[in-house]
Coordinates of N, CA and C in Angstrom, one line a residue:
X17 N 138.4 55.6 89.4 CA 139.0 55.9 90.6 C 138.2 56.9 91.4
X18 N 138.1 57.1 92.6 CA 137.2 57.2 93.5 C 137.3 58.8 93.5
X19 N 138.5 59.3 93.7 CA 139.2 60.7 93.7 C 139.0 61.2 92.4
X20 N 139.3 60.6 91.5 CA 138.9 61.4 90.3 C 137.5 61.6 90.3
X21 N 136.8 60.4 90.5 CA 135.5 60.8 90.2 C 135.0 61.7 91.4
X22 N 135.0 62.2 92.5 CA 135.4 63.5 93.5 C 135.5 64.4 92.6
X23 N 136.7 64.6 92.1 CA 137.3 66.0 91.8 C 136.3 66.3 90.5
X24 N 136.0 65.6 89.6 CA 134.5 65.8 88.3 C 133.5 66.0 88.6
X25 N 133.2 65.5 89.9 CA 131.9 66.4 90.3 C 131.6 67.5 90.9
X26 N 133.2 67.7 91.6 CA 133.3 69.4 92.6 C 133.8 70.5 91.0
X27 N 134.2 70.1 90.0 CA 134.9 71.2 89.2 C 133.6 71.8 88.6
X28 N 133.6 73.0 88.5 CA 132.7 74.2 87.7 C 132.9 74.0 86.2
X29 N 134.0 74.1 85.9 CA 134.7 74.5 84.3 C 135.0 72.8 83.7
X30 N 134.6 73.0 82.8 CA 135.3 71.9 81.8 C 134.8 70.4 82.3
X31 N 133.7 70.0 82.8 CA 133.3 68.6 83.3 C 132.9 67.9 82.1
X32 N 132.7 68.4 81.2 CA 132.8 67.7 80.1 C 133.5 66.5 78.9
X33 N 134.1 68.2 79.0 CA 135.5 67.9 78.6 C 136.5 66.6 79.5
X34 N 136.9 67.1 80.7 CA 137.1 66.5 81.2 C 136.8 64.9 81.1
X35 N 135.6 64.7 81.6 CA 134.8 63.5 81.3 C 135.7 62.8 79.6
X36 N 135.6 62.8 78.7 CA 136.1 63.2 77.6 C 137.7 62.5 77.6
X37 N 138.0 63.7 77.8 CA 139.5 63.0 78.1 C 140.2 61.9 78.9
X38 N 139.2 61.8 80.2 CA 139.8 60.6 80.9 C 138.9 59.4 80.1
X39 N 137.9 59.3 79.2 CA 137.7 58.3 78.5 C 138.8 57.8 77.5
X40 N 139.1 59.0 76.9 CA 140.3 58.7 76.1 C 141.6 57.7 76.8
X41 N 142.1 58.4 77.6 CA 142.9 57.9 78.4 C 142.9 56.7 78.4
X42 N 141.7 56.3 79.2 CA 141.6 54.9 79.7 C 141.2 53.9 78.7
X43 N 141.0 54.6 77.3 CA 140.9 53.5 76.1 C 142.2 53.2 75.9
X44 N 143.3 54.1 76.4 CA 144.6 54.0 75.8 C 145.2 52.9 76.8
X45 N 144.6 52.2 77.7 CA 145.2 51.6 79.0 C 146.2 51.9 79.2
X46 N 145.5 53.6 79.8 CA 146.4 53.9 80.8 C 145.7 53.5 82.2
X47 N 147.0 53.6 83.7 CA 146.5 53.8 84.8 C 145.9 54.8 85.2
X48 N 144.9 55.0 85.7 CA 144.6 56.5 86.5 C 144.9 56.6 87.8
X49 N 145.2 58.0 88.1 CA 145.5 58.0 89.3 C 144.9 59.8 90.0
X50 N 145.6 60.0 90.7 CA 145.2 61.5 91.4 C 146.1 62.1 91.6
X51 N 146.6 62.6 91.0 CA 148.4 63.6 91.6 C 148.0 65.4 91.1
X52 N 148.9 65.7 92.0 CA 148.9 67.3 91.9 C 147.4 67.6 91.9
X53 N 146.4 66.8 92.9 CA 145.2 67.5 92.7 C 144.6 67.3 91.2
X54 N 145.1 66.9 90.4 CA 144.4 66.3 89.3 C 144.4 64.9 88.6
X55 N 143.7 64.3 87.6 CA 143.7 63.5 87.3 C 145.2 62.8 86.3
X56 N 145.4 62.2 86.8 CA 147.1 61.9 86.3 C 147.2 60.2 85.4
X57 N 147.7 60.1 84.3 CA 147.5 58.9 83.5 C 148.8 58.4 83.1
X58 N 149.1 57.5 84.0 CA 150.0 56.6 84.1 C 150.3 54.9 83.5
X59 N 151.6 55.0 83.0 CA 152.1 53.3 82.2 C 153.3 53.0 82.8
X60 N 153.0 52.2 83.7 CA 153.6 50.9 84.7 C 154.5 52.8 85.0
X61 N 153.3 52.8 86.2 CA 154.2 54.1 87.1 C 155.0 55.2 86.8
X62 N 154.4 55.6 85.4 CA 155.4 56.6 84.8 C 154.2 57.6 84.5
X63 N 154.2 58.6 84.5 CA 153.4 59.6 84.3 C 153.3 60.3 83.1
X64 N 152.2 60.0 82.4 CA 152.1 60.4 80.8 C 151.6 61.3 80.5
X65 N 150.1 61.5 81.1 CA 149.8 62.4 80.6 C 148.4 63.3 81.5
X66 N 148.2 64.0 82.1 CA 147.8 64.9 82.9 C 146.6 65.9 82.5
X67 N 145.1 65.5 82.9 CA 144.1 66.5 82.3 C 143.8 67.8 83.6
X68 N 143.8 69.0 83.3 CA 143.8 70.2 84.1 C 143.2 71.5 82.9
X69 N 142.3 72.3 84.1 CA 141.6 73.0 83.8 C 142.2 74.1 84.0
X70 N 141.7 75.3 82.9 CA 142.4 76.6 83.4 C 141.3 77.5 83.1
X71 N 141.1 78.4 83.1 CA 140.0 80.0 83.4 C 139.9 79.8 81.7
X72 N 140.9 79.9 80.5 CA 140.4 80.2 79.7 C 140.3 78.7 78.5
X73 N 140.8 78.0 79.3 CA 140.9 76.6 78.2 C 140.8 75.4 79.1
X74 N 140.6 73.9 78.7 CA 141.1 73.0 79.3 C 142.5 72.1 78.2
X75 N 142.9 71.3 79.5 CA 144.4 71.1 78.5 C 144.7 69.4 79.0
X76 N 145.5 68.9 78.1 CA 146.4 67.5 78.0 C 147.5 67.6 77.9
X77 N 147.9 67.5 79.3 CA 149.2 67.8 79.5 C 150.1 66.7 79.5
X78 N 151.2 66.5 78.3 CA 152.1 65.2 78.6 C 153.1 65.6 78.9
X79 N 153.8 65.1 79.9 CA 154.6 65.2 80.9 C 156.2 65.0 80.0
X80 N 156.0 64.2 79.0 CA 157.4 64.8 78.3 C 157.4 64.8 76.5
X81 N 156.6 65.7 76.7 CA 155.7 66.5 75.3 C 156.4 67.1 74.7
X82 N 157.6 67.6 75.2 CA 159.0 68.0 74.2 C 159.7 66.8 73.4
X83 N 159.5 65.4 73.6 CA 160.3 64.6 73.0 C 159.0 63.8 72.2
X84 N 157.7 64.4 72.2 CA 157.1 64.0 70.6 C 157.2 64.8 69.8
X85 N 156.9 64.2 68.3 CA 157.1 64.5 67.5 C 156.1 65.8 66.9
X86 N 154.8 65.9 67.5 CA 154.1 66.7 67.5 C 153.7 67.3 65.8
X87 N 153.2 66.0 65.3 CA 153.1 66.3 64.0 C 151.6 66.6 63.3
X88 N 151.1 67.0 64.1 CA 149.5 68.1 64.0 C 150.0 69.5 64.3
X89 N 150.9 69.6 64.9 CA 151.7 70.7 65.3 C 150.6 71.1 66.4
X90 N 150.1 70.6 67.6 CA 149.1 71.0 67.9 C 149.7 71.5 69.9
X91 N 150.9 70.8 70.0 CA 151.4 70.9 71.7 C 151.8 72.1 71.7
X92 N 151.2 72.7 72.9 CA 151.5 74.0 73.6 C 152.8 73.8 74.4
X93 N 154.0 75.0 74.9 CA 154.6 75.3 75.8 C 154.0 75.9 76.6
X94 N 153.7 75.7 77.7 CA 153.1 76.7 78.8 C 153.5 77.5 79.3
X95 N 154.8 77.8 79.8 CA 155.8 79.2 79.8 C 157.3 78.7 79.1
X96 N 157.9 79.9 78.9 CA 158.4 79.4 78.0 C 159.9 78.8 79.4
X97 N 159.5 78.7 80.7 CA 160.2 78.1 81.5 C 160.2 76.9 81.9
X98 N 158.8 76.3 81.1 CA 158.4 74.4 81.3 C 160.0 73.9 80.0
X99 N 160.4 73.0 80.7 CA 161.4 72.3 79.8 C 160.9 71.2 79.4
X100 N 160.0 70.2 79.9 CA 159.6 68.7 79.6 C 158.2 69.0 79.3
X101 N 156.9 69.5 79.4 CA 155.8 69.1 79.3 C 154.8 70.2 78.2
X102 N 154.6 69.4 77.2 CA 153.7 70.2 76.4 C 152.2 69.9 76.8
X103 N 151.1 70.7 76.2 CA 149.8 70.9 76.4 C 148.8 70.7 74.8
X104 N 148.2 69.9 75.1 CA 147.2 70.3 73.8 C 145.9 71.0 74.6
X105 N 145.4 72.4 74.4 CA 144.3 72.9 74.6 C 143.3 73.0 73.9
X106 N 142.3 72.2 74.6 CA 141.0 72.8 74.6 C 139.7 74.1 75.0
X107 N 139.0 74.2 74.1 CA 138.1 74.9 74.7 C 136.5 74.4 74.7
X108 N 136.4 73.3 73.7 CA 135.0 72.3 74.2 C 135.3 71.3 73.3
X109 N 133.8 70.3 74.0 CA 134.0 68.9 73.5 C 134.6 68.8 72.0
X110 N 134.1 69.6 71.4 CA 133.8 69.1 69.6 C 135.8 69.1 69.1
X111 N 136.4 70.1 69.6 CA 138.0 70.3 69.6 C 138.3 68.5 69.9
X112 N 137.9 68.1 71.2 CA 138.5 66.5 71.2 C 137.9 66.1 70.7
X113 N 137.3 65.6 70.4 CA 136.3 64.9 69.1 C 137.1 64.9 68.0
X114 N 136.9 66.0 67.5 CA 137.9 66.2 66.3 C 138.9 65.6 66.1
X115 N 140.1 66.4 67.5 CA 141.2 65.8 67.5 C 141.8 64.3 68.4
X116 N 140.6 63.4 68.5 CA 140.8 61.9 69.3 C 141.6 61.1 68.8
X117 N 141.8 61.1 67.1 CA 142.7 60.3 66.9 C 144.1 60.6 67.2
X118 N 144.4 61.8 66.7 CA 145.9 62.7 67.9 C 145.9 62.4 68.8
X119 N 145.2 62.7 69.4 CA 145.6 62.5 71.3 C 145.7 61.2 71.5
X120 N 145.0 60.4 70.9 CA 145.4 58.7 71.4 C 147.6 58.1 71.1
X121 N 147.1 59.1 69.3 CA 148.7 58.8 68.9 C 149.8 59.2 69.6
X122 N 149.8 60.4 70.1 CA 150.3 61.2 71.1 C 151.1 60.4 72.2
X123 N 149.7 59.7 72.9 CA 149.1 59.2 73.7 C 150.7 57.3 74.2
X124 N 150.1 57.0 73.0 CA 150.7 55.8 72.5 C 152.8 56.6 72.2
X125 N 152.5 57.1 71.7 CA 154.0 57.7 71.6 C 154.8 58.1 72.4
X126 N 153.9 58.6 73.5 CA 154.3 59.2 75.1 C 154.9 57.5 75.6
X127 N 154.1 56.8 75.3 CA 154.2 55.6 76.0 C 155.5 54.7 75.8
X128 N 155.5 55.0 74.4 CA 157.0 54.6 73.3 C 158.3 55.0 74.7
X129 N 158.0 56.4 74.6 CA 159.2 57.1 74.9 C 159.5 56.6 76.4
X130 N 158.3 56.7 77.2 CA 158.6 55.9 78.2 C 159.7 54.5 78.7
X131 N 158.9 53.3 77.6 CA 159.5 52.2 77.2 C 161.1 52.4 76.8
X132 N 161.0 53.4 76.1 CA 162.7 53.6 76.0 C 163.9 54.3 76.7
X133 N 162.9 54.9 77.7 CA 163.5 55.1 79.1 C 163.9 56.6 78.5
X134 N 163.8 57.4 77.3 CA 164.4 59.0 76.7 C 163.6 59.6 78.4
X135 N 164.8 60.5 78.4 CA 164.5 61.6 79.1 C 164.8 62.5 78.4
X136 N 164.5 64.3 79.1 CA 164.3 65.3 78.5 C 165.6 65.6 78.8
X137 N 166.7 66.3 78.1 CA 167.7 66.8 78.5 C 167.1 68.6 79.0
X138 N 167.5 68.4 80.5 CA 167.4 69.5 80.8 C 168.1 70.5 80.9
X139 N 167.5 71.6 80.7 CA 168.9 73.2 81.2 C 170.0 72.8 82.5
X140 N 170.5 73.3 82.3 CA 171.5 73.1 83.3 C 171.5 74.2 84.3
X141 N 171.8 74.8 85.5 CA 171.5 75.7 86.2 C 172.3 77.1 85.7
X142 N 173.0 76.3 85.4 CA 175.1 77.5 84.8 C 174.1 77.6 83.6
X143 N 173.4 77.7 82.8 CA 173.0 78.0 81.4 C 172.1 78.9 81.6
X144 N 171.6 79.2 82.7 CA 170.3 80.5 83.6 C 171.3 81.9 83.3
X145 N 170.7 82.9 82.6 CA 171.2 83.9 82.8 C 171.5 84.2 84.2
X146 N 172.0 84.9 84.5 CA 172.2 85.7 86.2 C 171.6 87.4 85.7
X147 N 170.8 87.8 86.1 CA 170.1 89.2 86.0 C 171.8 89.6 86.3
X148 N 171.7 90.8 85.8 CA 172.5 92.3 86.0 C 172.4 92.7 88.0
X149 N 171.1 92.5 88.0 CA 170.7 93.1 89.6 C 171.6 92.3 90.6
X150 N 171.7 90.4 90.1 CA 171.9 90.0 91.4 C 173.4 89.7 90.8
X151 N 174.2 90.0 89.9 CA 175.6 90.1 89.9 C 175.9 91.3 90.8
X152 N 175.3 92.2 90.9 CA 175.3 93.3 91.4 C 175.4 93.1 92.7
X153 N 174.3 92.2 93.5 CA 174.2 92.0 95.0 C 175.1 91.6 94.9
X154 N 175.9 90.4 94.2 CA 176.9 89.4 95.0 C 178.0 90.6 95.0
X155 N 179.0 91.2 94.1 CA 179.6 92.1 94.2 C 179.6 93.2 95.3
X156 N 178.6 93.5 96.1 CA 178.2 94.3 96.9 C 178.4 93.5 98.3
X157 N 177.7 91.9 98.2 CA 177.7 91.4 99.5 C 178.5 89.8 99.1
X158 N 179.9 89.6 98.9 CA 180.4 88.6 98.8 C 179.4 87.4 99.4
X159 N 179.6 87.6 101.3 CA 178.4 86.5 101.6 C 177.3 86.2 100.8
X160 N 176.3 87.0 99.9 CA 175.2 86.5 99.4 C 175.7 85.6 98.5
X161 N 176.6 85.6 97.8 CA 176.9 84.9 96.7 C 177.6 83.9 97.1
X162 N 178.3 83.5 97.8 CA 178.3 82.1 98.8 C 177.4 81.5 99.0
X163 N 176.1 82.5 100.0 CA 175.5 81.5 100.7 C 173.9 81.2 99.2
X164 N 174.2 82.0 98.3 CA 173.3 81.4 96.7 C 173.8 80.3 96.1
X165 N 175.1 80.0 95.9 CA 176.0 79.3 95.3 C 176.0 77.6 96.3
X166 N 175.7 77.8 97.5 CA 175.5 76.9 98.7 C 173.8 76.2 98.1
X167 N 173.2 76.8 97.9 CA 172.0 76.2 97.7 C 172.0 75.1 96.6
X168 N 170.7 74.1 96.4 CA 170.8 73.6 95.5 C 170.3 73.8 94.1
X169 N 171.1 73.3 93.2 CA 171.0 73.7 91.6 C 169.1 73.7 91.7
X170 N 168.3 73.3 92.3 CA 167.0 73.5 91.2 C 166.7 75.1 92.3
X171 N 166.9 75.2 93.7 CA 166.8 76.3 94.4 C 167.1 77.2 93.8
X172 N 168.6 76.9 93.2 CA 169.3 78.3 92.4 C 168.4 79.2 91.3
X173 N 167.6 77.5 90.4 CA 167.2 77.8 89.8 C 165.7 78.7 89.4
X174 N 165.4 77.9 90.8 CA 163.9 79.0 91.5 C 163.8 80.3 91.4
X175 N 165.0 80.5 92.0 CA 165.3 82.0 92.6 C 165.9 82.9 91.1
X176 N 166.7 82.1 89.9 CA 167.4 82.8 88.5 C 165.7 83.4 87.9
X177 N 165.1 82.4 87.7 CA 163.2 82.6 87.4 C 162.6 83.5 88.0
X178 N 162.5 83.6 89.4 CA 161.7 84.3 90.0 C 162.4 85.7 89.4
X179 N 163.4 85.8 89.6 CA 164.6 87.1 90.0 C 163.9 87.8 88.5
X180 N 164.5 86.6 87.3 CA 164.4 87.2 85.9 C 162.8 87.5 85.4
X181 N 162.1 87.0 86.0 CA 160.5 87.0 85.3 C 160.3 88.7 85.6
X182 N 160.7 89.9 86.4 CA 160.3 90.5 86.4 C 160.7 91.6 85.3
X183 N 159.8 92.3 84.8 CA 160.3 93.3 83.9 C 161.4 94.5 84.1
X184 N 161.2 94.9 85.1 CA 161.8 96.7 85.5 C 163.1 95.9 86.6
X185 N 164.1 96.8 86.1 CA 164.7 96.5 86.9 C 164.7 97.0 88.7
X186 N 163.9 97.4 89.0 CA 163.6 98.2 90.6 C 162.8 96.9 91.0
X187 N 161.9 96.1 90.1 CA 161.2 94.7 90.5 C 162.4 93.7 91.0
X188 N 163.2 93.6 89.9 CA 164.2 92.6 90.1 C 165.1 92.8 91.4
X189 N 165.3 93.7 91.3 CA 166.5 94.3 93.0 C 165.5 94.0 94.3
X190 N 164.1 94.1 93.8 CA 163.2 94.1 94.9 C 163.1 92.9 95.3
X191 N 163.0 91.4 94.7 CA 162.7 90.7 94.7 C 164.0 89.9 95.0
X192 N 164.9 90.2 94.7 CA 166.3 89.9 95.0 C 166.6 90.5 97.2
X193 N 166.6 91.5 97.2 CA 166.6 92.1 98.2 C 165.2 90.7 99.4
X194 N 164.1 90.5 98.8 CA 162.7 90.2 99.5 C 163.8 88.5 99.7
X195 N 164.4 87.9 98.6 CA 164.5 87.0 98.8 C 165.8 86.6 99.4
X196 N 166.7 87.6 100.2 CA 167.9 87.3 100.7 C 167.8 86.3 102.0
X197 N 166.7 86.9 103.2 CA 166.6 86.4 104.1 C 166.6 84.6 104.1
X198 N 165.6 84.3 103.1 CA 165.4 83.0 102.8 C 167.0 82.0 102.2
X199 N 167.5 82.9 101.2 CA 168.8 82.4 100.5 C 169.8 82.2 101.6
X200 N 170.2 82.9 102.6 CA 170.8 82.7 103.7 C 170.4 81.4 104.9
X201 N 169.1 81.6 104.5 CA 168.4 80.1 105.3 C 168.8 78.8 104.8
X202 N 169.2 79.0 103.7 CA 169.3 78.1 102.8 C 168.2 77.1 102.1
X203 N 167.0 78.4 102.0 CA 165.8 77.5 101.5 C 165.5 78.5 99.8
X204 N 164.3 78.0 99.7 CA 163.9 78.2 97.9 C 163.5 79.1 98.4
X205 N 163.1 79.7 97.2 CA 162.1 80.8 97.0 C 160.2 80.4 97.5
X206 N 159.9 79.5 97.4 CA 158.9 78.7 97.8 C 158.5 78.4 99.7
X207 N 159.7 78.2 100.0 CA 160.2 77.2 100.7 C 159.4 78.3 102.2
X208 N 159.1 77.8 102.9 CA 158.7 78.8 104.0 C 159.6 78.6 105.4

């Protein structure tokens, strides 16, 4: 595909590797495609499994990597806020090499799961802690807790993440406080 092969020639890090991986892929007949700016490997329009580069590794990302069996024990969580997609990382060719016959089985297994249509059971939005800070706002400003509660479950969810990722509590009120204007708009945390 014309875009991928674009994006393999503009990347600095991991063109190797890369290279590498999308061979793999396409032995596994998968589709290729271009999504999120990366190379994306797709079976009959379902998205399997995803090669992307990061500063200290390159990785194979499958898109519902919680529901293999992962019996190299080798899939990463990427934060511990990804609910569907594990990661096998690399750091050079010889790592895939090594591990090709994994990644193919993986690979083929992703594909299983596809076929049988499993999805990931996801968190629920009510199962997000609520920080201490922003029980606090709603208590303080009834309206905010309306117009939060107005928003949609994955918005809510943006904002329970953003709120809780911070350590100190003077972060969290801060970011709670930065992100009122927008919650009232009725947009994400993202959302401009």
């Amino acid at each position: 595909m014309e875009k991928v092969d674009r994006y393999i020639d503009k990347i600095k890090s991991w063109k190797e590797e890369t290279i590498l991986l999308r061979e793999i892929c396409l032995a596994c007949g998968l589709d290729e495609e271009f999504k999120w700016m990366h190379p994306c490997y797709t079976f009959q329009g379902k998205n399997i499994v995803l090669i992307h580069g990061f500063k200290e590794y390159c990785a194979l990302l499958y898109h519902k990597g919680a529901l293999l069996k992962d019996t190299e024990s080798i899939l990463v969580q990427q934060t511990k806020n990804v609910q569907s997609a594990r990661q096998i990382r690399f750091t050079d060719k010889e790592q895939i090499n090594h591990l090709k016959a994994a990644i193919k089985t993986y690979i083929f297994e992703a594909i299983e799961v596809e076929k049988a249509g499993l999805k990931v059971k996801a968190k629920k939005t009510s199962e997000y802690k609520i920080p201490t800070e922003l029980d606090q706002a709603f208590k303080d400003n009834p309206d905010f807790e309306t117009a939060f509660y107005q928003l949609t479950p994955g918005r809510q969810r943006g904002y329970l993440l953003h709120f809780s990722d911070a350590k100190q509590s003077k972060t969290r009120t801060s970011r709670i406080e930065q992100g009122k204007p927008k919650i009232f708009e009725g947009k994400g945390y993202n959302e401009r």
